Coordinates of C-alpha atoms in Angstrom, one line a residue:
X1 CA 28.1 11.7 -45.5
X2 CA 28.0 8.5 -43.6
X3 CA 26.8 5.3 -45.9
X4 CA 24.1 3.1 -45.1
X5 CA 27.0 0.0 -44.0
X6 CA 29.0 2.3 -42.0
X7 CA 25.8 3.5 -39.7
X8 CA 25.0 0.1 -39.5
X9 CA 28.5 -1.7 -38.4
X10 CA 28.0 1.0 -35.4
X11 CA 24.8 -0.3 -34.1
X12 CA 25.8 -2.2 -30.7
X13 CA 24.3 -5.6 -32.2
X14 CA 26.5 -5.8 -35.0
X15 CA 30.1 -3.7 -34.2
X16 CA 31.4 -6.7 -32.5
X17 CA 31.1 -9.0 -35.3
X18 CA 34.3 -9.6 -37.7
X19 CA 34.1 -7.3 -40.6
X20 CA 33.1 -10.5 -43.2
X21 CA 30.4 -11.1 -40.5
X22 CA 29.0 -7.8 -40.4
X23 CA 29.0 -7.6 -44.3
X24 CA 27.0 -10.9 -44.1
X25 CA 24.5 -9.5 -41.8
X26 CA 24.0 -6.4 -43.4
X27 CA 23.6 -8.2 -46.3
X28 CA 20.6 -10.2 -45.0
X29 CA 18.9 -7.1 -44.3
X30 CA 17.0 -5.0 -46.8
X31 CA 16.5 -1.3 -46.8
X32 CA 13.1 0.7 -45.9
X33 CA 11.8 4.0 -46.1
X34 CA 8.6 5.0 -43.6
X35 CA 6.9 8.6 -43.8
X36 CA 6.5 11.0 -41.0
X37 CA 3.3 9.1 -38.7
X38 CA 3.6 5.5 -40.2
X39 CA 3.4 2.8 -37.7
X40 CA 5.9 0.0 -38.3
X41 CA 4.5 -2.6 -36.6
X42 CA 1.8 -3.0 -33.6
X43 CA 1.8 -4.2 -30.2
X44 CA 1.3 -7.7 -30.1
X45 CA 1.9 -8.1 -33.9
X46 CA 4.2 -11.1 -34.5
X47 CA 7.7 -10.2 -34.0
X48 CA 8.6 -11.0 -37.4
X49 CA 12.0 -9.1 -37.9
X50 CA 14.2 -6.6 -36.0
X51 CA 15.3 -2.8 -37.0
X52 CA 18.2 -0.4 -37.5
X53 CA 17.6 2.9 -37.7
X54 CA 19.7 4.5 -40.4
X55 CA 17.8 8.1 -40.1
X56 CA 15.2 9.8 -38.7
X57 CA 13.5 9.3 -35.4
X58 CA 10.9 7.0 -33.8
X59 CA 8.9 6.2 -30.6
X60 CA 8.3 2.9 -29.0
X61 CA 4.7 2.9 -27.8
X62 CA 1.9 1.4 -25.5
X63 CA -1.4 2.2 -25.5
X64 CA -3.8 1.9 -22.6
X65 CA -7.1 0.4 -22.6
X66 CA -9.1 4.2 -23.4
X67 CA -6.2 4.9 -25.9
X68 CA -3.8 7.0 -23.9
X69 CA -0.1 6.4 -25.2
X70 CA 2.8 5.5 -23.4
X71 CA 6.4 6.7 -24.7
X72 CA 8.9 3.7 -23.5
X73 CA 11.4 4.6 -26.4
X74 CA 12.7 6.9 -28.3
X75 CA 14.9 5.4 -31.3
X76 CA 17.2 7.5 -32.7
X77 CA 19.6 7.0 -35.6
X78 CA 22.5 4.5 -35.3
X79 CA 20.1 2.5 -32.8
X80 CA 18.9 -1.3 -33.3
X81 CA 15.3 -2.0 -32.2
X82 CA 13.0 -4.9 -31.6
X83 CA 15.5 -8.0 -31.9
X84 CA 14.7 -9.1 -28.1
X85 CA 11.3 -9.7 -29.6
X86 CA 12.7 -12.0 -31.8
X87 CA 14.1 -14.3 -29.3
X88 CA 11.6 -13.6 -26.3
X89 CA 7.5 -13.7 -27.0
X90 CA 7.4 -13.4 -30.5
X91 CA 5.5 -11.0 -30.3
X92 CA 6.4 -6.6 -30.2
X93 CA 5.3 -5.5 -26.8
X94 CA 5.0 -2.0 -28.5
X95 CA 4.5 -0.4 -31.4
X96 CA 6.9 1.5 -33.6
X97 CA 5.8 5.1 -35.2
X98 CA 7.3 7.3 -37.1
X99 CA 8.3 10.6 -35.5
X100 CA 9.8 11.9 -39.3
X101 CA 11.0 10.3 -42.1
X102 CA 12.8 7.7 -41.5
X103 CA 15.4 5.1 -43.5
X104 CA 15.5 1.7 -41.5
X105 CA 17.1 -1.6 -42.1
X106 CA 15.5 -4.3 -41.6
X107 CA 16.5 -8.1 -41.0
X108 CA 14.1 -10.4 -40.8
X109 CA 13.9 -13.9 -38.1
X110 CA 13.9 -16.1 -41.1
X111 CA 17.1 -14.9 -42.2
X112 CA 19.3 -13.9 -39.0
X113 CA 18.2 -18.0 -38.1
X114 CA 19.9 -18.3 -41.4
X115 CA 22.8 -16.5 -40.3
X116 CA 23.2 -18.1 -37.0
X117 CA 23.0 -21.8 -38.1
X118 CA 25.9 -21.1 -40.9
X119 CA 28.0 -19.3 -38.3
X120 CA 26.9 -19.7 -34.6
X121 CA 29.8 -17.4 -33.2

């Protein structure tokens, strides 16, 4: 089986850090567990942190005016999510459900700023 650090030095955001820079990161992160139909976060909800996704699946969603949904993504394990939110409108322009149980990380703006002002690179 595959720990939690491993999946996550794969994700394309993070496997071309150094391996004390990827520890770091992962570090800043904390672990989360959503059940099969949870929403994440909305569309338009303050993009407040971005995602891994360690297991499971998920759909990036839009929803028109009369409710019909829009699929623009699906996320599947191994897969980072939602960090161009962080450094574009600040808000999510979708929101994030729950296809199955899933185990994400998650790493917030406050403390990937964190990271970036201690090491730019």
């Amino acid at each position: 089986m595959v720990s939690e650090s491993e999946t996550l030095r794969r994700v394309p955001l993070i496997r071309h850090l150094s391996g004390d820079q990827q520890a770091d990161v992962i570090r800043a992160g904390r672990f989360r567990q959503l059940v099969k139909g949870e929403i994440l976060f909305h569309e338009d909800d303050p993009a407040e942190s971005m995602f891994g996704l360690l297991e499971g699946r998920l759909k990036l969603v839009k929803y028109s005016p009369r409710g019909k949904e829009m699929l623009l993504h699906l996320v599947r394990s191994g897969e980072s999510f939602a960090e161009a939110a962080l450094f574009g409108i600040g808000t999510y322009p979708a929101s994030a459900v729950a296809l199955e149980n899933c185990h994400i990380w998650v790493l917030e703006r406050h403390r990937l700023m964190e990271l970036i002002r201690s090491d730019p690179e």
